[in-house]
């Protein structure tokens, strides 16, 4: 009579599985092999050996064993789920997804399988489907932390930060020691502008996982978002220490160092990021911009050209080279660069804009219709449409079609203004605070705080008031270097707001709160030109900081640029600024801001010891040599004939006036507003002008 071996084999399989569940992997493996010695096609033993191989890190072998088990037992959902786990480990999300879908046909209420399916879909870029799968996992098992964390993260990536915060907070309450969930919750709170919560959970993630570089990086981002520069530098630095090959970590460290005015360190890290990932365009493009800001044109060009030699089709870098040509005044080169980009794809908004910036557009130029056609397309990003509306405004102004030009300018401004939050009452309160704080007595009591250097020269005024033209004339003098719009005092103001409550908090601020910044600023000027007697800083917004400037550099010179208020305001309205000009996209807001700056300038002139020279744009246009002599005398230097041919100055120009300052004196902007008078009623009213 034949011996029945089925029962003994089943018993050994159960023993093997029990040992496996207890973590006794070696014993389990021996028992699985014992089963296969007598039953080579036993699917449970083959699948068990597949799991053993997976736990040992041998994923290819695990995959083969699990597939063999499935060929013998195709209806087993456990084997399908385990195969999916192995495929995920092999970075094969599409293969894993197929296995999971098969498993879920057989076992629909498997929360872990739905969670893994969502991960596979997200990894393949199908974020909406992933959210649906994660939701299904949570419906089945509401206390599954992994699914909650994944759902919250996917919602955050979709921009639904409010719901993401609720889901991730629930995850943290269920798994308070899950570092990843704390990290993600900190990120979403940062996106919701909840500073305390963002930093709290970001710090908790680093406490739970102190060796996790990503946790430190995310904490650094939260600190960076809320202007805690020192803490952001420390957190990013820790991330780089733990992950010394991570170029993104280095790039963010460079950015926050720049904001903390540690420019040399910032550039060094930007260079390291680009070197660490030489084929990632973002880091090399950031480095090129860093070189441009510092006036290192040769380095900027060499970096861009070296990258393009390896990756000739990189759009961002090719656009940067075109922009660099404009800044250097090589307009024909710029037009050639942008035209080549448009031959490949006529819908490239930045290339169309660049072509419009590189020269005056003439009537009948097909560029007008090309830009209008692209701007009318519904599939282009809003920011590209904004760029094209402003470019179309400029181009139609060039050809003298005033009504069409204003139509496009108004459309561009309306779109841009959606994201702006100019608050007239808040601006008035800020100006009041400056006037109340920086009195003549306040400055006199702190007269010994300042650095005696006479090198800093500040060119201030409203944007579009002639600051670029004035700097171009002054920097044509061999002893004057043009620094362009330096970010230093903007950053200093931000740091003082956080540290002492600027401006009103300056009344009780310690001396070091101001004097600690002077050496860094002077070092910046030294880097621009170590031989220059004067170095200009033409950031227009420094008009709001002359009290602070007087505290730091009482011997500095200030040139205050003035221009017809309507011409100035209209020119602001016609410019798509890259930085923070919240007031700049609404006619009434521009007029209000203009009057507030005028009010503050009147105060500064009555209290600051720093010499201030008013220079009217119209006077410069009428007699640039005479005004140049006034200005250079104000700087304590003798006239040089090179100043008469300022338009031949080859320095880089980064502002919207780049074309005009490359020409002999430009008179077309005087009383330009008269052409647009029918369209600018709100501006005239805000400026208090009768109509």
XYZ file of C-alpha atoms in Angstrom, residues 95-577:
483
model
C 5.758 45.551 -13.091
C 4.762 45.965 -9.445
C 1.535 47.692 -10.468
C 0.529 44.757 -12.680
C 1.049 42.295 -9.828
C -0.924 44.481 -7.408
C -3.853 44.883 -9.777
C -4.009 41.086 -10.114
C -3.871 40.710 -6.341
C -6.655 43.252 -5.813
C -8.939 41.420 -8.247
C -8.752 38.502 -5.847
C -8.612 40.393 -2.539
C -10.215 43.811 -2.918
C -9.979 44.904 0.712
C -6.189 44.666 1.054
C -5.180 48.081 2.431
C -1.441 47.383 2.117
C -1.851 46.438 -1.553
C -3.835 49.625 -2.293
C -1.139 51.642 -0.550
C 1.618 50.037 -2.639
C -0.444 50.528 -5.794
C -0.668 54.246 -5.017
C 3.108 54.373 -4.574
C 3.616 52.725 -7.985
C 1.220 55.147 -9.669
C 2.862 58.141 -8.034
C 6.296 56.926 -9.077
C 5.071 56.792 -12.684
C 3.772 60.368 -12.514
C 0.061 59.536 -12.181
C -0.540 61.515 -9.031
C -4.332 61.771 -9.191
C -4.664 57.990 -9.554
C -2.224 57.568 -6.671
C -4.385 59.730 -4.406
C -7.421 57.571 -5.235
C -5.500 54.395 -4.342
C -4.168 55.862 -1.087
C -7.705 56.949 -0.185
C -8.943 53.416 -0.784
C -6.248 52.064 1.543
C -7.313 54.535 4.241
C -11.006 53.656 3.803
C -10.201 50.004 4.391
C -7.779 50.578 7.262
C -8.013 54.060 8.699
C -5.184 53.524 11.151
C -2.539 52.508 8.584
C 0.207 55.151 9.082
C 2.014 54.355 5.839
C -1.113 54.986 3.764
C -1.943 58.178 5.652
C 1.595 59.477 5.164
C 1.524 58.648 1.462
C -1.916 60.179 0.983
C -0.874 63.384 2.764
C 2.313 63.637 0.720
C 0.482 63.106 -2.578
C -2.119 65.731 -1.668
C 0.698 68.145 -0.867
C 2.236 67.507 -4.288
C -1.158 68.216 -5.865
C -1.293 71.538 -4.011
C -4.093 70.587 -1.609
C -2.108 71.605 1.460
C -5.087 72.096 3.762
C -6.304 68.504 3.419
C -2.718 67.211 3.379
C -2.140 68.835 6.783
C -5.214 67.119 8.240
C -4.198 63.706 6.911
C -0.572 64.016 8.028
C -1.588 65.278 11.467
C -3.741 62.160 11.827
C -0.781 60.033 10.756
C 1.481 61.668 13.361
C -1.099 61.090 16.093
C -1.202 57.372 15.201
C 2.561 57.034 14.745
C 4.197 59.758 16.865
C 7.667 58.340 16.248
C 7.392 58.258 12.444
C 10.089 60.698 11.365
C 8.946 60.779 7.738
C 5.426 61.827 8.712
C 6.737 64.631 10.946
C 9.000 65.776 8.133
C 6.149 65.876 5.607
C 3.821 67.590 8.059
C 6.468 70.238 8.678
C 6.752 70.817 4.930
C 3.018 71.217 4.441
C 2.736 73.599 7.405
C 5.504 75.684 5.828
C 3.470 75.826 2.622
C 0.483 76.977 4.701
C 2.614 79.734 6.261
C 2.317 78.188 9.747
C 5.796 78.939 10.988
C 5.700 77.520 14.517
C 4.086 74.230 13.443
C 6.425 73.839 10.470
C 9.538 74.230 12.574
C 8.157 72.124 15.427
C 7.538 69.092 13.232
C 10.678 69.635 11.191
C 12.759 69.581 14.379
C 10.917 66.506 15.650
C 11.813 64.647 12.460
C 15.512 65.360 13.022
C 15.233 64.219 16.649
C 13.639 60.931 15.588
C 16.023 60.377 12.662
C 19.202 62.359 13.414
C 21.135 60.617 10.636
C 18.516 61.280 7.953
C 19.898 63.962 5.651
C 16.482 64.623 4.094
C 14.991 65.473 7.495
C 17.690 68.100 8.086
C 17.211 69.443 4.580
C 13.457 69.854 5.083
C 14.038 71.570 8.418
C 16.465 73.876 6.651
C 13.812 74.703 4.066
C 11.343 75.650 6.787
C 13.883 77.886 8.492
C 14.767 79.367 5.108
C 11.109 79.995 4.251
C 10.623 81.995 7.429
C 13.904 83.949 7.156
C 15.767 82.210 9.975
C 18.988 82.367 8.025
C 21.399 81.185 10.723
C 19.277 78.163 11.649
C 18.717 77.343 7.953
C 22.456 77.445 7.321
C 23.047 75.060 10.240
C 20.331 72.625 9.103
C 21.394 72.642 5.460
C 24.991 72.247 6.585
C 24.053 69.130 8.567
C 22.210 67.736 5.537
C 25.288 68.250 3.369
C 27.473 66.638 6.027
C 25.240 63.544 6.054
C 24.810 63.433 2.273
C 27.994 64.941 0.821
C 27.009 63.980 -2.737
C 23.624 65.766 -2.708
C 23.896 68.702 -5.118
C 20.414 70.020 -4.236
C 21.397 70.334 -0.586
C 24.493 72.304 -1.603
C 22.428 74.531 -3.889
C 19.981 75.446 -1.120
C 22.854 76.088 1.271
C 24.296 78.486 -1.315
C 20.974 80.319 -1.574
C 20.570 80.868 2.161
C 24.202 81.916 2.544
C 23.565 84.509 -0.156
C 20.544 85.796 1.745
C 22.687 86.050 4.886
C 25.206 88.175 2.931
C 27.897 85.483 3.112
C 28.542 85.837 -0.589
C 31.913 84.120 -0.883
C 30.659 80.992 0.873
C 27.475 81.075 -1.196
C 29.340 81.111 -4.476
C 31.682 78.340 -3.302
C 28.718 76.054 -2.534
C 27.011 76.947 -5.822
C 30.209 75.915 -7.592
C 30.303 72.660 -5.621
C 26.675 71.893 -6.478
C 27.304 72.412 -10.184
C 30.484 70.325 -10.023
C 28.772 67.521 -8.104
C 25.994 67.245 -10.695
C 27.570 68.668 -13.863
C 24.798 67.371 -16.090
C 21.900 68.877 -14.109
C 21.040 72.149 -15.800
C 19.349 73.743 -12.773
C 22.499 73.865 -10.678
C 24.697 75.112 -13.521
C 22.107 77.742 -14.438
C 22.055 78.932 -10.821
C 25.835 79.179 -10.908
C 25.707 81.234 -14.110
C 23.253 83.613 -12.445
C 25.558 83.837 -9.419
C 28.441 84.842 -11.648
C 26.254 87.411 -13.435
C 25.208 89.029 -10.152
C 28.899 89.405 -9.247
C 29.811 90.816 -12.634
C 31.963 87.803 -13.473
C 30.883 87.706 -17.073
C 33.736 85.551 -18.359
C 32.989 82.872 -15.741
C 29.265 83.039 -16.499
C 29.850 82.646 -20.215
C 32.437 79.868 -19.768
C 30.116 77.894 -17.465
C 27.161 78.221 -19.832
C 29.180 77.329 -22.912
C 30.817 74.337 -21.206
C 27.406 72.984 -20.198
C 26.003 73.524 -23.686
C 28.985 71.727 -25.193
C 27.756 68.616 -23.356
C 24.022 69.316 -23.621
C 23.509 71.603 -26.629
C 19.707 71.491 -26.508
C 19.299 72.779 -22.938
C 16.679 75.514 -23.265
C 17.308 77.334 -19.979
C 21.034 77.701 -20.566
C 20.545 78.880 -24.163
C 18.097 81.519 -22.943
C 20.627 82.618 -20.325
C 23.273 83.131 -22.993
C 20.816 85.257 -24.944
C 20.063 87.324 -21.841
C 23.789 87.690 -21.170
C 24.295 89.058 -24.682
C 21.593 91.690 -24.023
C 23.164 92.664 -20.695
C 26.522 93.119 -22.405
C 24.965 95.188 -25.180
C 25.606 92.541 -27.875
C 22.141 92.924 -29.310
C 22.823 91.245 -32.663
C 24.197 88.177 -30.879
C 21.119 88.151 -28.656
C 18.773 88.323 -31.633
C 20.625 85.466 -33.313
C 20.375 83.327 -30.159
C 16.660 83.938 -29.658
C 15.892 83.515 -33.377
C 17.602 80.109 -33.374
C 15.422 79.022 -30.448
C 12.301 80.175 -32.250
C 13.225 78.331 -35.434
C 13.050 75.142 -33.374
C 9.832 76.069 -31.581
C 8.020 79.263 -32.459
C 5.956 79.191 -29.237
C 8.841 79.763 -26.791
C 7.602 82.747 -24.812
C 10.948 83.714 -23.255
C 12.659 83.663 -26.640
C 9.914 85.845 -28.153
C 10.240 88.243 -25.232
C 14.028 88.283 -25.597
C 13.756 89.112 -29.282
C 11.434 92.006 -28.468
C 13.876 93.296 -25.811
C 16.901 93.087 -28.080
C 15.820 95.912 -30.401
C 13.052 98.319 -31.246
C 10.259 96.591 -33.122
C 9.262 98.164 -36.437
C 5.855 98.347 -38.084
C 5.049 95.209 -40.043
C 7.470 93.063 -38.067
C 6.038 89.498 -38.045
C 7.174 89.252 -34.408
C 4.017 91.152 -33.422
C 1.676 88.528 -34.841
C 3.834 85.643 -33.595
C 3.692 86.913 -30.011
C -0.032 87.628 -30.190
C -0.767 84.144 -31.559
C 1.206 82.443 -28.778
C -0.294 84.668 -26.069
C -3.800 83.685 -27.231
C -3.119 79.976 -26.781
C -4.862 78.426 -23.798
C -2.207 75.782 -23.217
C 0.674 78.080 -22.257
C 1.536 78.746 -18.593
C 0.216 81.950 -17.021
C 3.729 83.275 -16.412
C 4.528 82.892 -20.124
C 1.333 84.715 -21.060
C 2.298 87.537 -18.690
C 5.742 87.784 -20.299
C 4.180 87.956 -23.759
C 1.600 90.571 -22.801
C 4.347 92.858 -21.515
C 6.475 92.152 -24.603
C 3.488 92.914 -26.847
C 2.931 96.147 -24.970
C 6.554 97.155 -25.544
C 6.498 96.118 -29.218
C 3.282 98.021 -29.991
C 4.639 101.046 -28.152
C 7.717 100.819 -30.389
C 5.564 101.067 -33.515
C 3.409 103.849 -32.056
C 0.148 101.914 -31.599
C -0.671 103.388 -28.201
C -4.123 101.890 -27.685
C -3.017 98.353 -28.552
C 0.109 98.732 -26.432
C -1.909 99.778 -23.392
C -4.398 96.967 -23.982
C -1.628 94.380 -23.705
C 0.080 96.108 -20.788
C -3.233 96.160 -18.927
C -3.753 92.429 -19.540
C -0.261 91.577 -18.322
C -0.636 93.714 -15.215
C -4.058 92.295 -14.392
C -2.688 88.739 -14.487
C 0.401 89.643 -12.491
C -1.586 91.614 -9.922
C -3.604 88.518 -8.989
C -0.641 87.301 -6.973
C 0.144 90.663 -5.352
C -1.015 91.882 -1.969
C -0.154 95.565 -1.833
C -1.673 97.021 1.329
C -1.794 100.850 1.309
C -2.487 101.065 5.057
C 0.442 98.777 5.823
C 2.737 100.844 3.605
C 1.640 104.061 5.319
C 2.294 102.486 8.722
C 5.765 101.412 7.615
C 6.600 104.936 6.444
C 5.208 106.336 9.711
C 7.437 103.952 11.643
C 10.525 105.067 9.738
C 9.736 108.737 10.285
C 8.980 108.228 13.988
C 12.152 106.200 14.574
C 14.828 107.828 12.444
C 14.732 111.352 13.819
C 17.606 113.836 13.789
C 18.142 113.225 17.516
C 18.126 109.424 17.040
C 20.825 109.673 14.367
C 22.878 112.240 16.297
C 22.898 110.034 19.414
C 24.341 107.193 17.311
C 26.738 109.247 15.239
C 29.686 107.066 16.286
C 28.053 103.816 15.109
C 28.950 104.243 11.458
C 31.911 103.100 9.417
C 33.900 106.068 8.006
C 34.306 104.572 4.530
C 33.495 106.911 1.644
C 33.453 104.147 -0.952
C 29.681 103.359 -0.816
C 27.652 105.455 -3.250
C 23.893 104.925 -3.239
C 21.740 105.765 -6.261
C 18.144 105.726 -5.050
C 14.685 106.684 -6.223
C 11.592 105.058 -7.654
C 12.209 102.272 -10.148
C 12.339 103.650 -13.700
C 13.344 107.113 -12.451
C 16.731 107.125 -14.202
C 18.874 105.176 -11.736
C 20.395 102.983 -14.470
C 21.252 105.998 -16.635
C 22.861 107.785 -13.677
C 24.913 104.717 -12.783
C 25.987 104.314 -16.413
C 27.261 107.895 -16.485
C 29.028 107.687 -13.117
C 30.578 104.271 -13.727
C 32.131 105.582 -16.944
C 34.536 107.457 -14.656
C 37.743 105.394 -14.197
C 37.552 105.694 -10.409
C 33.908 104.627 -10.112
C 32.672 101.033 -10.361
C 29.042 100.228 -11.057
C 27.721 97.648 -8.607
C 24.213 97.532 -10.119
C 21.322 96.604 -7.775
C 23.015 95.030 -4.771
C 20.744 92.882 -2.581
C 22.573 93.614 0.674
C 20.384 96.285 2.255
C 17.221 94.461 1.270
C 18.534 91.431 3.171
C 19.796 93.539 6.079
C 16.333 95.058 6.458
C 14.710 91.614 6.446
C 17.117 90.354 9.105
C 16.540 93.427 11.282
C 12.771 93.022 11.021
C 13.124 89.560 12.503
C 15.807 90.340 15.038
C 14.743 93.703 16.461
C 11.356 94.582 14.913
C 12.591 97.095 12.345
C 11.870 99.951 12.017
C 10.337 100.869 15.362
C 12.434 98.318 17.248
C 15.580 100.177 16.202
C 14.915 102.601 19.060
C 16.223 99.973 21.508
C 18.453 97.925 19.205
C 22.063 97.417 20.314
C 24.905 98.960 18.355
C 26.034 95.557 17.043
C 22.668 95.067 15.343
C 23.856 97.649 12.807
C 27.644 97.651 12.913
C 27.952 93.898 12.371
C 26.719 94.315 8.785
C 29.161 97.009 7.646
C 32.250 94.782 7.086
C 30.295 92.347 4.907
C 28.899 95.145 2.751
C 32.321 96.742 2.295
C 33.752 93.324 1.393
C 31.067 93.049 -1.298
C 32.122 96.420 -2.738
C 35.744 95.279 -2.626
C 34.903 92.225 -4.708
C 33.176 94.378 -7.322
C 36.327 96.441 -7.874
C 39.166 96.564 -5.335
C 40.703 99.632 -7.026
C 37.582 101.803 -7.301
C 37.392 104.900 -5.103
C 33.605 104.809 -5.264
C 31.321 101.819 -5.884
C 27.676 102.420 -6.699
C 24.688 100.513 -5.349
C 21.659 101.469 -7.419
C 18.943 99.423 -5.742
C 16.043 101.909 -6.004
C 14.360 100.591 -2.860
C 17.216 101.867 -0.740
C 15.314 105.162 -0.845
C 13.313 103.634 2.005
C 16.494 102.812 3.957
C 18.461 106.053 4.026
C 18.167 106.245 7.804
C 19.708 102.810 8.154
C 22.346 103.675 5.547
C 23.200 106.859 7.461
C 23.704 104.792 10.631
C 26.091 102.416 8.862
C 27.899 104.753 6.453
C 27.460 108.425 7.376
C 30.170 109.434 4.886
C 28.531 107.664 1.947
C 27.167 109.724 -0.930
C 23.553 109.470 -2.055
C 22.254 110.435 -5.485
C 18.462 110.719 -5.468
C 16.948 110.235 -8.919
C 13.736 112.065 -9.690
C 11.535 112.054 -12.756
C 8.117 113.329 -13.731
C 5.850 111.300 -11.392
C 3.460 110.222 -14.159
C 6.285 109.154 -16.473
C 7.885 107.238 -13.609
C 4.651 105.545 -12.581
C 3.635 104.645 -16.127
C 7.085 103.186 -16.797
C 6.706 101.039 -13.659
C 3.330 99.841 -14.961
C 4.960 98.912 -18.248
C 7.609 96.725 -16.594
C 7.270 93.083 -15.542
C 9.625 93.131 -12.569
